[in-house]
PDB file of C-alpha atoms and ligand atoms in Angstrom:
ATOM      1  CA  UNK A  29      55.079 198.944 114.927  1.00  0.00           C
ATOM      2  CA  UNK A  30      53.453 195.525 114.500  1.00  0.00           C
ATOM      3  CA  UNK A  31      53.149 192.898 117.192  1.00  0.00           C
ATOM      4  CA  UNK A  32      55.762 190.801 115.420  1.00  0.00           C
ATOM      5  CA  UNK A  33      58.266 193.678 115.326  1.00  0.00           C
ATOM      6  CA  UNK A  34      57.822 193.871 119.110  1.00  0.00           C
ATOM      7  CA  UNK A  35      58.616 190.152 119.319  1.00  0.00           C
ATOM      8  CA  UNK A  36      61.760 190.724 117.220  1.00  0.00           C
ATOM      9  CA  UNK A  37      62.853 193.558 119.555  1.00  0.00           C
ATOM     10  CA  UNK A  38      61.930 191.442 122.636  1.00  0.00           C
ATOM     11  CA  UNK A  39      59.365 194.015 123.842  1.00  0.00           C
ATOM     12  CA  UNK A  40      56.837 191.151 123.795  1.00  0.00           C
ATOM     13  CA  UNK A  41      57.940 187.682 124.920  1.00  0.00           C
ATOM     14  CA  UNK A  42      57.709 184.643 122.671  1.00  0.00           C
ATOM     15  CA  UNK A  43      58.965 181.087 122.744  1.00  0.00           C
ATOM     16  CA  UNK A  44      61.720 181.501 120.196  1.00  0.00           C
ATOM     17  CA  UNK A  45      62.980 178.318 118.639  1.00  0.00           C
ATOM     18  CA  UNK A  46      65.245 179.649 115.865  1.00  0.00           C
ATOM     19  CA  UNK A  47      66.865 182.952 114.940  1.00  0.00           C
ATOM     20  CA  UNK A  48      69.391 184.175 112.404  1.00  0.00           C
ATOM     21  CA  UNK A  49      70.307 187.560 110.924  1.00  0.00           C
ATOM     22  CA  UNK A  50      67.257 187.622 108.664  1.00  0.00           C
ATOM     23  CA  UNK A  51      64.430 185.796 110.396  1.00  0.00           C
ATOM     24  CA  UNK A  52      62.910 184.630 113.653  1.00  0.00           C
ATOM     25  CA  UNK A  53      60.835 181.526 114.429  1.00  0.00           C
ATOM     26  CA  UNK A  54      58.624 181.213 117.492  1.00  0.00           C
ATOM     27  CA  UNK A  55      55.642 179.246 118.784  1.00  0.00           C
ATOM     28  CA  UNK A  56      52.183 180.485 117.836  1.00  0.00           C
ATOM     29  CA  UNK A  57      50.303 181.681 120.924  1.00  0.00           C
ATOM     30  CA  UNK A  58      47.079 179.929 119.793  1.00  0.00           C
ATOM     31  CA  UNK A  59      48.272 176.676 118.216  1.00  0.00           C
ATOM     32  CA  UNK A  60      46.025 175.047 115.594  1.00  0.00           C
ATOM     33  CA  UNK A  61      47.998 171.797 115.639  1.00  0.00           C
ATOM     34  CA  UNK A  62      50.329 170.035 118.123  1.00  0.00           C
ATOM     35  CA  UNK A  63      53.137 171.953 116.416  1.00  0.00           C
ATOM     36  CA  UNK A  64      52.381 175.499 115.253  1.00  0.00           C
ATOM     37  CA  UNK A  65      55.345 177.793 114.606  1.00  0.00           C
ATOM     38  CA  UNK A  66      55.576 181.176 112.925  1.00  0.00           C
ATOM     39  CA  UNK A  67      58.586 182.180 110.837  1.00  0.00           C
ATOM     40  CA  UNK A  68      58.920 185.908 110.174  1.00  0.00           C
ATOM     41  CA  UNK A  69      61.430 188.078 108.335  1.00  0.00           C
ATOM     42  CA  UNK A  70      63.189 190.665 110.487  1.00  0.00           C
ATOM     43  CA  UNK A  71      62.804 193.188 107.676  1.00  0.00           C
ATOM     44  CA  UNK A  72      59.069 193.788 107.694  1.00  0.00           C
ATOM     45  CA  UNK A  73      57.031 192.969 104.587  1.00  0.00           C
ATOM     46  CA  UNK A  74      53.296 193.520 105.277  1.00  0.00           C
ATOM     47  CA  UNK A  75      52.074 190.523 103.281  1.00  0.00           C
ATOM     48  CA  UNK A  76      53.188 188.284 100.420  1.00  0.00           C
ATOM     49  CA  UNK A  77      51.245 190.301  97.809  1.00  0.00           C
ATOM     50  CA  UNK A  78      53.310 193.352  98.755  1.00  0.00           C
ATOM     51  CA  UNK A  79      56.685 191.664  98.446  1.00  0.00           C
ATOM     52  CA  UNK A  80      59.014 193.374  95.961  1.00  0.00           C
ATOM     53  CA  UNK A  81      61.692 192.087  93.603  1.00  0.00           C
ATOM     54  CA  UNK A  82      64.204 193.319  96.159  1.00  0.00           C
ATOM     55  CA  UNK A  83      62.710 190.844  98.666  1.00  0.00           C
ATOM     56  CA  UNK A  84      63.473 187.828  96.477  1.00  0.00           C
ATOM     57  CA  UNK A  85      66.522 186.683  98.423  1.00  0.00           C
ATOM     58  CA  UNK A  86      64.753 187.121 101.758  1.00  0.00           C
ATOM     59  CA  UNK A  87      61.705 185.173 100.542  1.00  0.00           C
ATOM     60  CA  UNK A  88      63.948 182.356  99.351  1.00  0.00           C
ATOM     61  CA  UNK A  89      65.703 182.358 102.708  1.00  0.00           C
ATOM     62  CA  UNK A  90      62.367 182.033 104.523  1.00  0.00           C
ATOM     63  CA  UNK A  91      61.317 179.039 102.416  1.00  0.00           C
ATOM     64  CA  UNK A  92      64.655 177.299 102.823  1.00  0.00           C
ATOM     65  CA  UNK A  93      64.680 178.028 106.549  1.00  0.00           C
ATOM     66  CA  UNK A  94      61.157 176.741 107.203  1.00  0.00           C
ATOM     67  CA  UNK A  95      62.155 173.450 105.558  1.00  0.00           C
ATOM     68  CA  UNK A  96      65.341 173.226 107.618  1.00  0.00           C
ATOM     69  CA  UNK A  97      63.439 173.935 110.846  1.00  0.00           C
ATOM     70  CA  UNK A  98      60.868 171.251 109.979  1.00  0.00           C
ATOM     71  CA  UNK A  99      63.668 168.785 109.291  1.00  0.00           C
ATOM     72  CA  UNK A 100      65.669 169.661 112.418  1.00  0.00           C
ATOM     73  CA  UNK A 101      62.621 169.505 114.679  1.00  0.00           C
ATOM     74  CA  UNK A 102      61.800 166.058 113.243  1.00  0.00           C
ATOM     75  CA  UNK A 103      58.564 166.820 111.363  1.00  0.00           C
ATOM     76  CA  UNK A 104      59.809 165.794 107.922  1.00  0.00           C
ATOM     77  CA  UNK A 105      58.976 162.101 108.111  1.00  0.00           C
ATOM     78  CA  UNK A 106      55.352 162.488 109.269  1.00  0.00           C
ATOM     79  CA  UNK A 107      54.844 165.578 107.147  1.00  0.00           C
ATOM     80  CA  UNK A 108      53.962 169.178 107.808  1.00  0.00           C
ATOM     81  CA  UNK A 109      52.288 172.173 106.192  1.00  0.00           C
ATOM     82  CA  UNK A 110      53.486 175.714 105.472  1.00  0.00           C
ATOM     83  CA  UNK A 111      50.795 178.404 105.162  1.00  0.00           C
ATOM     84  CA  UNK A 112      50.813 182.105 104.318  1.00  0.00           C
ATOM     85  CA  UNK A 113      47.543 183.983 104.886  1.00  0.00           C
ATOM     86  CA  UNK A 114      47.053 187.127 102.819  1.00  0.00           C
ATOM     87  CA  UNK A 115      44.313 189.696 103.414  1.00  0.00           C
ATOM     88  CA  UNK A 116      40.796 189.369 104.830  1.00  0.00           C
ATOM     89  CA  UNK A 117      39.629 186.227 103.025  1.00  0.00           C
ATOM     90  CA  UNK A 118      42.991 184.607 103.604  1.00  0.00           C
ATOM     91  CA  UNK A 119      42.576 185.071 107.348  1.00  0.00           C
ATOM     92  CA  UNK A 120      45.515 187.431 107.825  1.00  0.00           C
ATOM     93  CA  UNK A 121      45.458 189.077 111.267  1.00  0.00           C
ATOM     94  CA  UNK A 122      48.983 190.481 111.672  1.00  0.00           C
ATOM     95  CA  UNK A 123      50.295 192.712 108.842  1.00  0.00           C
ATOM     96  CA  UNK A 124      53.854 191.388 109.006  1.00  0.00           C
ATOM     97  CA  UNK A 125      54.593 188.489 106.642  1.00  0.00           C
ATOM     98  CA  UNK A 126      54.700 185.169 108.468  1.00  0.00           C
ATOM     99  CA  UNK A 127      54.886 181.524 107.453  1.00  0.00           C
ATOM    100  CA  UNK A 128      52.833 179.151 109.593  1.00  0.00           C
ATOM    101  CA  UNK A 129      54.521 175.774 110.103  1.00  0.00           C
ATOM    102  CA  UNK A 130      51.943 173.192 111.183  1.00  0.00           C
ATOM    103  CA  UNK A 131      52.697 169.587 112.142  1.00  0.00           C
ATOM    104  CA  UNK A 132      51.897 166.815 114.580  1.00  0.00           C
ATOM    105  CA  UNK A 133      48.507 165.665 113.272  1.00  0.00           C
ATOM    106  CA  UNK A 134      46.806 164.773 109.992  1.00  0.00           C
ATOM    107  CA  UNK A 135      45.859 168.119 108.439  1.00  0.00           C
ATOM    108  CA  UNK A 136      42.719 168.350 106.330  1.00  0.00           C
ATOM    109  CA  UNK A 137      42.491 169.443 102.724  1.00  0.00           C
ATOM    110  CA  UNK A 138      40.885 171.612 101.551  1.00  0.00           C
ATOM    111  CA  UNK A 139      41.341 173.871 104.581  1.00  0.00           C
ATOM    112  CA  UNK A 140      38.186 175.415 106.056  1.00  0.00           C
TER     113      UNK A 140
HETATM  114  P1  AMP B 212      47.515 185.244 110.616  1.00  0.00           P
HETATM  115  O1  AMP B 212      46.094 185.022 111.000  1.00  0.00           O
HETATM  116  O2  AMP B 212      47.972 184.444 109.441  1.00  0.00           O
HETATM  117  O3  AMP B 212      47.835 186.732 110.475  1.00  0.00           O
HETATM  118  O4  AMP B 212      48.387 184.701 111.805  1.00  0.00           O
HETATM  119  C1  AMP B 212      48.685 185.430 112.942  1.00  0.00           C
HETATM  120  C2  AMP B 212      49.084 184.434 113.986  1.00  0.00           C
HETATM  121  O5  AMP B 212      49.756 185.108 115.028  1.00  0.00           O
HETATM  122  C3  AMP B 212      47.902 183.703 114.629  1.00  0.00           C
HETATM  123  O6  AMP B 212      48.039 182.299 114.405  1.00  0.00           O
HETATM  124  C4  AMP B 212      48.007 184.068 116.106  1.00  0.00           C
HETATM  125  O7  AMP B 212      47.655 183.014 116.963  1.00  0.00           O
HETATM  126  C5  AMP B 212      49.470 184.433 116.217  1.00  0.00           C
HETATM  127  N1  AMP B 212      49.811 185.343 117.322  1.00  0.00           N
HETATM  128  C6  AMP B 212      49.160 186.477 117.687  1.00  0.00           C
HETATM  129  N2  AMP B 212      49.769 187.056 118.723  1.00  0.00           N
HETATM  130  C7  AMP B 212      50.840 186.280 119.028  1.00  0.00           C
HETATM  131  C8  AMP B 212      51.871 186.352 120.012  1.00  0.00           C
HETATM  132  N3  AMP B 212      51.947 187.344 120.898  1.00  0.00           N
HETATM  133  N4  AMP B 212      52.805 185.372 120.028  1.00  0.00           N
HETATM  134  C9  AMP B 212      52.743 184.349 119.136  1.00  0.00           C
HETATM  135  N5  AMP B 212      51.809 184.241 118.181  1.00  0.00           N
HETATM  136  C10 AMP B 212      50.859 185.185 118.131  1.00  0.00           C
END
């Protein structure tokens, strides 16, 4: 069971800011910006490259939801970034798909 599944089942605490039947959003424990949230599907998908056609609706839900959270939390006007890390070079550490939502400062491009 991954760390994020333990957060879903409340075995590990997290600062949860949004939840519905399909996904959970909580604060990253090591924030890289003033706002750093993680949005995860409750049905585990290891990483985006392993998503299947049957995950299409869930993936769409995650993208719509991350935008709604950004809007509701007030990050839309200043701007924000959504990131998915995949595999070693992508910097993936937890093998449970997660969208990083970063906001609250000017983010650099290209990323390091
Ligand atoms: P990634 O490197 O894309 O796999 O992202 C994993 C993220 O999970 C990192 O930004 C970590 O800081 C974050 N993280 C690890 N453990 C926890 C935890 N217990 N609660 C919240 N975020 C965590």
